[in-house]
Amino acid sequence: QLQASGGGVVQPGESLRLSCRVSGFELGNFVIAWFRRAPGKEREAVICNNGLEGTTYFLDSVRDRFTISRDNDKNTEYLQMNSLNPEDTAKYYCASHGGTECYPRNFFYQYWGRGTQVTVSS
């Protein structure tokens, strides 16, 4: 089970840290990917981590602003989002498929958190 949290309403340029708490299996080197769905748009892959090969960025627009990290003791994955802009407004989901490969398509992932809303507005 995955549980995402940490969303909120922020102003452009501010930061947020999302958390994805995992229960039922140990994170270890398993993949956690973050997706987002903006209003009126398809869900898109943002970033991924398997604890082995570092970060995989699926969106160039977040490459210099978002980082992903893992605390295995807490069995939690974090998404640090800096310099947020209105285009980042979306519901963010963490997902896993129990393997170690980062895939950009949501149909690879069987385990999904409920999502946490991020709104960037002045």
mmCIF file of C-alpha atoms in Angstrom:
data_model
loop_
_atom_site.group_PDB
_atom_site.id
_atom_site.type_symbol
_atom_site.label_atom_id
_atom_site.label_comp_id
_atom_site.label_asym_id
_atom_site.label_seq_id
_atom_site.Cartn_x
_atom_site.Cartn_y
_atom_site.Cartn_z
ATOM 1 C CA GLN A 1 0.000 0.000 0.000
ATOM 2 C CA LEU A 2 1.233 3.458 -0.873
ATOM 3 C CA GLN A 3 0.148 6.638 0.813
ATOM 4 C CA ALA A 4 1.080 10.013 -0.640
ATOM 5 C CA SER A 5 0.953 13.171 1.430
ATOM 6 C CA GLY A 6 2.437 16.632 1.692
ATOM 7 C CA GLY A 7 0.509 18.497 -0.959
ATOM 8 C CA GLY A 8 -0.847 21.970 -0.442
ATOM 9 C CA VAL A 9 -1.292 25.446 -1.851
ATOM 10 C CA VAL A 10 1.872 27.446 -2.441
ATOM 11 C CA GLN A 11 2.906 30.539 -4.341
ATOM 12 C CA PRO A 12 5.109 30.458 -7.436
ATOM 13 C CA GLY A 13 8.726 29.969 -6.513
ATOM 14 C CA GLU A 14 8.008 28.138 -3.286
ATOM 15 C CA SER A 15 8.766 24.531 -2.402
ATOM 16 C CA LEU A 16 6.947 21.465 -1.221
ATOM 17 C CA ARG A 17 8.049 18.012 -0.165
ATOM 18 C CA LEU A 18 5.756 15.126 -0.896
ATOM 19 C CA SER A 19 6.021 11.833 0.934
ATOM 20 C CA CYS A 20 5.061 8.364 -0.214
ATOM 21 C CA ARG A 21 4.820 6.002 2.713
ATOM 22 C CA VAL A 22 5.004 2.344 1.755
ATOM 23 C CA SER A 23 3.454 -0.476 3.731
ATOM 24 C CA GLY A 24 3.225 -4.160 2.930
ATOM 25 C CA PHE A 25 6.668 -4.450 1.390
ATOM 26 C CA GLU A 26 10.116 -3.034 2.031
ATOM 27 C CA LEU A 27 11.214 -0.340 -0.367
ATOM 28 C CA GLY A 28 14.748 -1.610 -0.687
ATOM 29 C CA ASN A 29 15.618 -1.270 -4.363
ATOM 30 C CA PHE A 30 12.066 -1.347 -5.650
ATOM 31 C CA VAL A 31 10.873 1.384 -7.927
ATOM 32 C CA ILE A 32 8.840 4.322 -6.748
ATOM 33 C CA ALA A 33 7.632 6.606 -9.498
ATOM 34 C CA TRP A 34 5.744 9.862 -9.206
ATOM 35 C CA PHE A 35 3.001 10.751 -11.641
ATOM 36 C CA ARG A 36 0.778 13.763 -11.825
ATOM 37 C CA ARG A 37 -2.513 14.670 -13.394
ATOM 38 C CA ALA A 38 -3.327 18.285 -14.073
ATOM 39 C CA PRO A 39 -6.924 19.389 -14.601
ATOM 40 C CA GLY A 40 -8.117 18.384 -18.043
ATOM 41 C CA LYS A 41 -4.937 16.501 -18.857
ATOM 42 C CA GLU A 42 -3.733 12.923 -18.933
ATOM 43 C CA ARG A 43 -1.727 11.533 -16.069
ATOM 44 C CA GLU A 44 1.969 11.885 -16.823
ATOM 45 C CA ALA A 45 5.103 10.368 -15.394
ATOM 46 C CA VAL A 46 7.314 12.861 -13.577
ATOM 47 C CA ILE A 47 10.248 11.147 -11.896
ATOM 48 C CA CYS A 48 11.367 7.731 -10.705
ATOM 49 C CA ASN A 49 13.837 6.139 -8.320
ATOM 50 C CA ASN A 50 14.837 2.548 -7.653
ATOM 51 C CA GLY A 51 17.538 3.240 -5.114
ATOM 52 C CA LEU A 52 20.183 1.740 -7.410
ATOM 53 C CA GLU A 53 20.710 3.744 -10.556
ATOM 54 C CA GLY A 54 19.746 7.157 -9.293
ATOM 55 C CA THR A 55 16.958 9.338 -10.537
ATOM 56 C CA THR A 56 15.121 8.939 -13.807
ATOM 57 C CA TYR A 57 13.452 12.107 -14.988
ATOM 58 C CA PHE A 58 10.478 11.710 -17.264
ATOM 59 C CA LEU A 59 9.815 15.426 -17.607
ATOM 60 C CA ASP A 60 12.529 17.843 -18.659
ATOM 61 C CA SER A 61 10.596 20.703 -17.063
ATOM 62 C CA VAL A 62 11.308 19.355 -13.564
ATOM 63 C CA ARG A 63 14.881 18.214 -14.078
ATOM 64 C CA ASP A 64 16.517 21.139 -12.272
ATOM 65 C CA ARG A 65 13.786 21.604 -9.709
ATOM 66 C CA PHE A 66 12.595 18.226 -8.433
ATOM 67 C CA THR A 67 14.599 15.622 -6.579
ATOM 68 C CA ILE A 68 13.620 12.234 -5.286
ATOM 69 C CA SER A 69 15.050 10.466 -2.288
ATOM 70 C CA ARG A 70 14.413 7.472 -0.091
ATOM 71 C CA ASP A 71 14.532 6.668 3.590
ATOM 72 C CA ASN A 72 14.556 2.904 3.895
ATOM 73 C CA ASP A 73 14.324 3.067 7.682
ATOM 74 C CA LYS A 74 11.011 4.876 7.344
ATOM 75 C CA ASN A 75 10.042 2.965 4.203
ATOM 76 C CA THR A 76 9.216 6.299 2.650
ATOM 77 C CA GLU A 77 10.019 7.989 -0.635
ATOM 78 C CA TYR A 78 10.219 11.761 -0.888
ATOM 79 C CA LEU A 79 9.691 14.152 -3.755
ATOM 80 C CA GLN A 80 11.274 17.533 -3.123
ATOM 81 C CA MET A 81 9.814 20.137 -5.441
ATOM 82 C CA ASN A 82 11.503 23.525 -5.654
ATOM 83 C CA SER A 83 10.756 26.641 -7.667
ATOM 84 C CA LEU A 84 7.205 25.556 -8.213
ATOM 85 C CA ASN A 85 5.191 27.250 -10.927
ATOM 86 C CA PRO A 86 1.502 27.171 -11.856
ATOM 87 C CA GLU A 87 2.188 24.502 -14.506
ATOM 88 C CA ASP A 88 3.078 22.137 -11.667
ATOM 89 C CA THR A 89 -0.455 22.317 -10.331
ATOM 90 C CA ALA A 90 -1.755 18.759 -10.347
ATOM 91 C CA LYS A 91 -2.662 15.807 -8.218
ATOM 92 C CA TYR A 92 0.507 13.857 -7.555
ATOM 93 C CA TYR A 93 0.574 10.090 -7.206
ATOM 94 C CA CYS A 94 3.279 7.688 -6.168
ATOM 95 C CA ALA A 95 3.326 4.257 -7.748
ATOM 96 C CA SER A 96 5.258 1.021 -7.743
ATOM 97 C CA HIS A 97 5.211 -2.257 -9.641
ATOM 98 C CA GLY A 98 7.351 -4.289 -7.286
ATOM 99 C CA GLY A 99 10.315 -4.353 -9.642
ATOM 100 C CA THR A 100 13.436 -2.314 -10.217
ATOM 101 C CA GLU A 101 12.884 -0.738 -13.630
ATOM 102 C CA CYS A 102 11.608 2.793 -14.123
ATOM 103 C CA TYR A 103 8.885 2.890 -16.761
ATOM 104 C CA PRO A 104 7.204 6.070 -17.991
ATOM 105 C CA ARG A 105 3.790 4.524 -18.632
ATOM 106 C CA ASN A 106 1.264 4.176 -15.868
ATOM 107 C CA PHE A 107 0.014 0.760 -16.979
ATOM 108 C CA PHE A 108 3.273 -0.815 -15.761
ATOM 109 C CA TYR A 109 2.418 0.081 -12.179
ATOM 110 C CA GLN A 110 0.038 -1.975 -10.094
ATOM 111 C CA TYR A 111 0.345 -0.179 -6.780
ATOM 112 C CA TRP A 112 -0.851 3.380 -6.474
ATOM 113 C CA GLY A 113 -1.265 5.864 -3.685
ATOM 114 C CA ARG A 114 -4.424 7.968 -3.589
ATOM 115 C CA GLY A 115 -2.684 11.141 -4.605
ATOM 116 C CA THR A 116 -2.066 14.479 -3.003
ATOM 117 C CA GLN A 117 -3.076 17.812 -4.493
ATOM 118 C CA VAL A 118 -0.468 20.447 -5.279
ATOM 119 C CA THR A 119 -1.729 23.881 -6.225
ATOM 120 C CA VAL A 120 0.634 26.657 -7.230
ATOM 121 C CA SER A 121 -1.077 29.999 -7.401
ATOM 122 C CA SER A 122 -0.391 33.626 -6.625
#
